XYZ file of N, CA and C in Angstrom:
462
model
N -9.980 -46.794 65.144
C -8.884 -46.357 65.710
C -8.180 -45.333 64.973
N -7.823 -44.261 65.848
C -7.153 -42.744 65.746
C -5.842 -42.920 65.589
N -5.129 -42.298 64.670
C -3.698 -42.448 64.517
C -3.006 -41.085 64.533
N -1.932 -40.727 65.356
C -1.275 -39.421 65.071
C 0.330 -39.540 65.082
N 1.011 -38.500 64.520
C 2.252 -38.782 64.873
C 3.029 -37.580 65.344
N 4.127 -37.470 65.846
C 4.901 -36.390 66.373
C 5.971 -35.843 65.155
N 5.513 -34.515 65.183
C 6.319 -33.898 64.089
C 7.759 -33.804 64.488
N 8.386 -34.127 63.326
C 10.057 -33.883 63.811
C 10.373 -32.411 63.814
N 11.578 -32.242 64.131
C 12.181 -30.710 64.031
C 12.260 -30.486 62.821
N 12.055 -29.304 62.334
C 12.092 -28.834 60.948
C 10.946 -28.424 60.397
N 10.267 -28.763 58.959
C 9.380 -27.926 58.492
C 7.883 -28.648 58.892
N 7.177 -27.939 59.987
C 6.078 -28.578 60.577
C 5.037 -28.493 59.335
N 4.950 -27.544 58.856
C 3.797 -27.239 58.069
C 4.008 -28.272 56.722
N 4.891 -28.523 56.306
C 4.985 -29.827 55.195
C 4.849 -31.035 55.891
N 5.564 -31.377 57.123
C 5.153 -32.871 57.506
C 3.612 -32.906 58.108
N 2.872 -31.893 58.355
C 1.511 -31.973 59.064
C 0.476 -31.943 57.464
N 1.093 -31.181 56.613
C 0.259 -31.451 55.470
C 0.453 -32.982 54.809
N 1.600 -33.782 55.023
C 1.977 -34.927 54.574
C 1.156 -35.930 55.529
N 1.073 -35.637 56.716
C 0.243 -36.702 57.583
C -1.197 -36.522 57.124
N -1.537 -35.392 57.046
C -2.843 -35.078 56.310
C -3.317 -35.917 55.142
N -2.254 -35.891 54.233
C -2.880 -36.493 52.827
C -2.450 -38.124 53.026
N -1.837 -38.481 54.181
C -1.809 -39.820 54.521
C -3.100 -40.503 55.187
N -3.768 -39.489 55.523
C -5.241 -39.957 56.342
C -4.808 -39.872 58.044
N -3.761 -39.456 58.345
C -3.873 -39.483 59.939
C -4.733 -38.549 60.396
N -5.088 -38.760 61.766
C -6.057 -37.973 62.496
C -5.365 -36.807 63.179
N -4.060 -36.884 63.574
C -3.547 -35.845 64.339
C -1.798 -35.701 64.004
N -1.438 -34.489 64.532
C -0.034 -34.432 64.681
C 0.363 -33.780 65.914
N 1.350 -34.085 66.634
C 1.732 -33.560 67.926
C 2.916 -33.049 67.980
N 3.186 -32.226 68.812
C 4.532 -31.414 69.009
C 4.730 -31.247 70.596
N 5.991 -31.506 71.237
C 6.263 -31.572 72.442
C 6.727 -30.192 73.063
N 7.053 -30.124 74.140
C 7.395 -28.879 75.136
C 8.288 -29.299 75.706
N 9.740 -28.951 75.019
C 11.103 -29.243 75.646
C 12.252 -29.008 74.928
N 13.377 -29.031 75.558
C 14.614 -28.869 74.984
C 14.785 -29.583 73.718
N 14.321 -31.019 73.681
C 14.706 -31.871 72.679
C 13.969 -31.390 71.513
N 12.681 -30.717 71.593
C 11.966 -30.762 70.362
C 12.643 -29.408 69.522
N 13.575 -28.715 69.854
C 14.177 -27.505 69.103
C 13.137 -26.679 68.524
N 12.038 -26.874 68.241
C 11.197 -25.978 67.502
C 10.175 -25.257 68.576
N 9.809 -24.086 68.742
C 8.991 -23.749 69.461
C 7.560 -24.334 69.368
N 6.768 -24.938 70.248
C 5.445 -25.706 70.304
C 4.453 -24.902 69.425
N 4.554 -23.620 69.663
C 3.381 -22.654 69.295
C 3.643 -22.397 67.929
N 4.750 -21.962 67.414
C 5.239 -21.611 66.017
C 4.897 -22.899 65.183
N 5.385 -23.937 65.630
C 5.453 -25.454 64.729
C 4.061 -25.805 64.772
N 3.013 -25.659 65.804
C 1.445 -25.840 65.700
C 0.710 -25.024 64.953
N 0.995 -23.744 65.060
C 0.399 -22.768 64.102
C 0.671 -22.880 62.919
N 2.085 -23.335 62.521
C 2.456 -23.611 60.976
C 1.478 -24.904 60.538
N 1.687 -26.067 61.316
C 0.701 -27.031 60.961
C -0.629 -26.831 60.720
N -1.130 -26.116 61.486
C -2.681 -25.703 61.378
C -3.024 -24.866 60.157
N -2.147 -24.002 59.964
C -2.350 -23.149 58.798
C -2.101 -23.808 57.429
N -1.283 -24.871 57.669
C -1.138 -25.699 56.219
C -2.021 -26.791 56.046
N -3.027 -27.155 57.124
C -4.036 -28.309 56.917
C -5.415 -27.779 56.922
N -6.258 -28.616 56.952
C -7.758 -28.103 56.921
C -8.506 -28.960 57.942
N -8.020 -30.210 58.254
C -9.055 -30.676 59.118
C -8.141 -31.988 60.011
N -7.067 -32.021 59.948
C -6.288 -33.039 61.062
C -5.890 -32.021 62.299
N -5.973 -32.970 63.395
C -5.829 -32.295 64.724
C -4.420 -31.944 64.936
N -4.186 -30.814 65.779
C -3.045 -30.419 66.074
C -2.879 -30.479 67.694
N -1.837 -30.905 68.167
C -1.623 -31.183 69.767
C -0.703 -31.006 70.145
N -0.542 -30.618 71.492
C 0.928 -30.774 72.090
C 0.891 -31.835 73.086
N 1.916 -32.545 72.912
C 2.235 -33.642 74.144
C 3.125 -33.145 75.017
N 2.568 -33.371 76.245
C 3.545 -32.890 77.289
C 3.900 -31.345 77.604
N 2.821 -30.358 76.930
C 2.888 -29.068 77.710
C 2.977 -29.024 79.126
N 4.159 -28.448 79.594
C 4.526 -28.042 81.176
C 3.744 -26.901 81.194
N 2.453 -27.016 81.652
C 1.442 -25.945 81.657
C 1.965 -25.332 83.466
N 2.235 -26.172 84.253
C 2.516 -25.784 85.704
C 3.661 -24.983 86.049
N 4.675 -24.808 84.640
C 5.936 -23.883 85.078
C 5.855 -22.924 84.247
N 4.902 -22.599 83.601
C 4.444 -21.330 82.777
C 3.478 -20.462 83.373
N 3.768 -19.157 83.065
C 2.930 -17.887 83.391
C 1.703 -18.353 82.961
N 0.742 -18.447 83.670
C -0.706 -19.127 83.182
C -1.295 -18.298 82.269
N -1.332 -17.090 82.379
C -2.152 -15.976 81.379
C -1.346 -15.975 80.125
N 0.185 -16.077 80.138
C 0.635 -16.258 78.729
C 0.380 -17.536 78.087
N 0.521 -18.505 79.006
C 0.158 -19.945 78.319
C -1.161 -19.971 77.650
N -2.367 -19.333 78.530
C -3.557 -19.138 77.923
C -3.829 -18.535 76.962
N -3.020 -17.259 76.585
C -3.047 -16.546 75.376
C -2.625 -17.331 74.006
N -1.219 -18.165 74.455
C -1.025 -18.889 73.306
C -1.994 -19.940 72.824
N -2.549 -20.621 73.886
C -3.352 -21.689 73.518
C -4.759 -21.236 72.844
N -4.980 -19.987 73.437
C -6.292 -19.586 72.590
C -6.166 -18.912 70.999
N -4.856 -18.415 71.087
C -4.369 -18.161 69.637
C -4.311 -19.576 68.792
N -3.663 -20.495 69.314
C -3.704 -21.866 68.528
C -5.141 -22.354 68.250
N -5.688 -22.254 69.335
C -7.059 -22.634 69.059
C -7.855 -21.896 67.794
N -7.869 -20.723 67.671
C -8.036 -19.679 66.772
C -7.566 -20.449 65.511
N -6.337 -20.181 65.175
C -5.428 -20.357 63.995
C -5.916 -21.850 63.451
N -6.352 -22.690 64.287
C -6.465 -24.105 64.145
C -8.135 -24.128 63.826
N -8.865 -23.326 63.982
C -10.116 -23.382 63.697
C -10.819 -24.640 64.460
N -10.526 -24.510 65.822
C -11.066 -25.554 66.692
C -10.351 -26.871 66.770
N -9.198 -26.999 66.060
C -8.720 -28.453 65.802
C -7.686 -28.860 66.986
N -7.427 -27.773 68.046
C -6.139 -27.784 69.004
C -6.606 -28.953 70.030
N -5.790 -29.981 70.458
C -5.718 -30.989 71.530
C -4.805 -30.461 72.465
N -4.764 -30.140 73.741
C -4.044 -29.547 74.409
C -3.530 -30.862 75.524
N -2.238 -31.427 75.276
C -1.858 -32.393 75.998
C -0.910 -31.802 77.191
N -1.190 -32.128 78.212
C -0.788 -31.377 79.476
C -0.052 -32.266 80.164
N 1.294 -32.051 80.778
C 1.880 -32.763 81.896
C 2.017 -31.806 82.939
N 2.563 -32.152 84.181
C 2.538 -31.549 85.451
C 3.922 -30.516 85.213
N 5.006 -31.130 84.752
C 6.002 -30.247 84.565
C 7.524 -31.174 84.254
N 8.338 -30.355 83.864
C 9.573 -31.621 83.782
C 10.576 -31.830 84.825
N 11.833 -31.655 84.753
C 12.907 -32.206 85.958
C 12.998 -30.998 86.587
N 13.900 -31.207 87.653
C 14.075 -30.167 88.470
C 14.641 -28.986 87.599
N 15.352 -29.061 86.588
C 16.071 -27.918 85.766
C 14.748 -27.016 85.340
N 13.656 -27.527 84.671
C 12.623 -26.895 84.167
C 11.949 -25.796 85.364
N 11.931 -26.283 86.422
C 11.372 -25.671 87.716
C 12.475 -24.523 88.050
N 13.701 -24.614 88.089
C 14.865 -23.944 88.440
C 14.722 -22.693 87.600
N 14.745 -23.170 86.124
C 14.459 -22.023 85.274
C 13.364 -21.344 85.276
N 12.375 -21.879 85.573
C 11.064 -20.938 85.998
C 11.088 -19.859 87.223
N 11.984 -20.492 87.863
C 12.178 -19.767 89.316
C 11.029 -20.197 90.332
N 10.546 -21.514 90.027
C 9.613 -22.013 90.958
C 9.903 -23.286 91.619
N 9.509 -23.289 92.910
C 9.941 -24.493 93.922
C 9.199 -25.689 93.180
N 10.111 -26.775 93.148
C 9.530 -28.098 92.354
C 8.346 -28.531 93.420
N 8.517 -28.481 94.875
C 7.571 -29.025 95.650
C 6.280 -29.091 95.606
N 5.571 -27.835 94.614
C 4.023 -27.917 94.713
C 3.788 -28.153 93.234
N 4.489 -29.016 92.532
C 4.145 -29.603 91.375
C 2.791 -29.936 90.908
N 1.913 -30.586 91.953
C 0.479 -30.937 91.903
C -0.416 -29.805 92.031
N 0.179 -29.104 92.951
C -0.774 -27.791 93.435
C -0.722 -26.907 92.286
N 0.290 -26.527 91.603
C 0.467 -25.699 90.564
C -0.501 -26.150 89.344
N -0.329 -27.408 88.866
C -0.956 -27.910 87.984
C -2.689 -27.916 88.319
N -2.896 -28.257 89.479
C -4.430 -28.099 89.863
C -5.086 -27.110 89.919
N -4.474 -25.832 90.203
C -4.849 -24.510 90.074
C -4.858 -24.102 88.905
N -3.869 -24.350 87.848
C -3.675 -23.916 86.489
C -4.790 -24.829 85.690
N -5.029 -26.063 85.837
C -6.366 -26.734 85.226
C -7.761 -25.949 85.731
N -7.787 -25.374 86.895
C -9.217 -24.825 87.501
C -9.234 -23.557 86.784
N -8.129 -22.795 86.483
C -8.260 -21.318 86.072
C -8.449 -21.258 84.653
N -7.717 -22.115 83.925
C -7.358 -22.209 82.476
C -8.651 -21.853 81.622
N -9.778 -22.797 81.742
C -10.962 -22.664 81.147
C -11.554 -21.191 81.082
N -11.405 -20.704 82.282
C -12.011 -19.081 82.543
C -11.237 -18.139 81.543
N -10.005 -18.404 81.773
C -8.989 -17.684 80.919
C -9.182 -17.836 79.427
N -9.484 -18.977 78.871
C -9.722 -19.207 77.626
C -11.331 -18.541 77.070
N -12.044 -18.413 78.064
C -13.240 -17.470 77.579
C -13.791 -18.325 76.555
N -14.334 -19.721 76.598
C -15.016 -20.251 75.810
C -14.414 -21.016 74.559
N -13.178 -20.952 74.443
C -12.517 -21.342 73.379
C -11.495 -22.604 73.763
N -12.088 -23.520 74.883
C -11.296 -24.421 75.412
C -11.260 -25.853 74.613
N -9.811 -26.066 74.401
C -9.806 -27.214 73.475
C -9.804 -28.377 74.561
N -9.692 -29.690 74.202
C -9.837 -30.426 74.852
C -8.535 -30.940 75.729
N -8.638 -31.119 76.899
C -7.401 -31.436 77.733
C -7.045 -32.980 77.930
N -5.877 -33.314 77.499
C -5.354 -34.610 77.494
C -4.228 -34.467 78.518
N -4.358 -35.029 79.717
C -3.608 -34.914 80.670
C -2.824 -36.066 80.831
N -1.538 -36.073 81.102
C -0.491 -37.349 80.876
C 0.364 -37.563 82.276
N 1.107 -38.558 82.164
C 1.872 -39.038 82.892
C 1.148 -39.424 84.378
N 1.746 -38.821 85.421
C 1.383 -39.256 86.814
C 0.273 -38.177 87.203
N -0.354 -37.608 86.433
C -1.310 -36.468 86.970
C -2.800 -37.322 86.520
N -2.783 -38.478 87.018
C -4.065 -39.230 86.764
C -5.269 -38.497 87.469
N -5.171 -38.248 88.631
C -6.192 -37.586 89.626
C -6.679 -36.276 88.811
N -5.568 -35.350 88.156
C -6.108 -34.136 87.790
C -6.912 -34.588 86.419
N -6.412 -35.582 85.559
C -7.042 -36.121 84.519
C -8.378 -36.540 84.802
N -8.562 -37.138 85.859
C -9.946 -37.379 86.232
C -11.048 -36.371 86.657
N -10.539 -35.400 87.215
C -11.140 -34.129 87.443
C -11.332 -33.392 86.469
N -10.394 -32.792 85.423
C -10.249 -31.936 84.672
C -10.094 -32.241 83.144
N -9.686 -33.487 82.872
C -9.328 -33.797 81.618
C -10.236 -34.651 80.489
N -10.011 -34.715 79.581
C -11.170 -35.251 78.423
C -10.454 -36.415 78.033
N -9.152 -36.624 78.403
C -8.177 -37.939 78.295
C -7.060 -38.172 79.124
N -6.552 -39.370 79.290
C -5.529 -39.403 80.014
C -4.448 -39.964 79.188
N -3.271 -39.539 78.932
C -2.149 -40.249 78.185
C -1.045 -40.394 79.113
N -0.934 -41.842 79.277
C 0.363 -42.076 80.139
C 1.483 -42.407 79.078
N 2.795 -42.070 79.702
C 3.875 -42.577 79.002
C 4.975 -43.076 79.887
N 5.699 -43.824 79.243
C 6.785 -44.695 80.049
C 6.329 -45.537 80.894
N 5.044 -46.220 80.237
C 4.346 -47.288 81.045
C 4.543 -48.676 80.350
N 4.864 -49.741 80.936
C 5.614 -50.841 80.479
C 4.437 -51.788 80.622
N 3.835 -52.397 79.315
C 2.445 -53.207 79.391
C 2.824 -54.458 80.403
């Protein structure tokens, strides 16, 4: 079994180093207002401070981001982590996320589908594994390497 941990706000480098010393397989960082730290900065710090532990996003709101900018951030993290990035993607957030991005929320599935189709070409061979979450099961089956559901009661 592989075990990972979500990085708390604060010193991502020290926390990732500690997780690696404990023998954990991965560290994860969210994408949203409750995380306080920027996901790219936190994961870059975690990757730079470790040598083999996986670094991943959980719930990257890919569909509400400008795709070329997101692709550049993902490619940079893939290089900094020396191929250890795991890209956990979700469709988007609540209505406020879509409104803040200036995007109508009624095309969430379509935007995610288009982003998942285009992202591998934008990453130009540096594609990390895609773990697609929540209600995006169809997209996970078509484009993903794994599906990670949340808020599911056993």
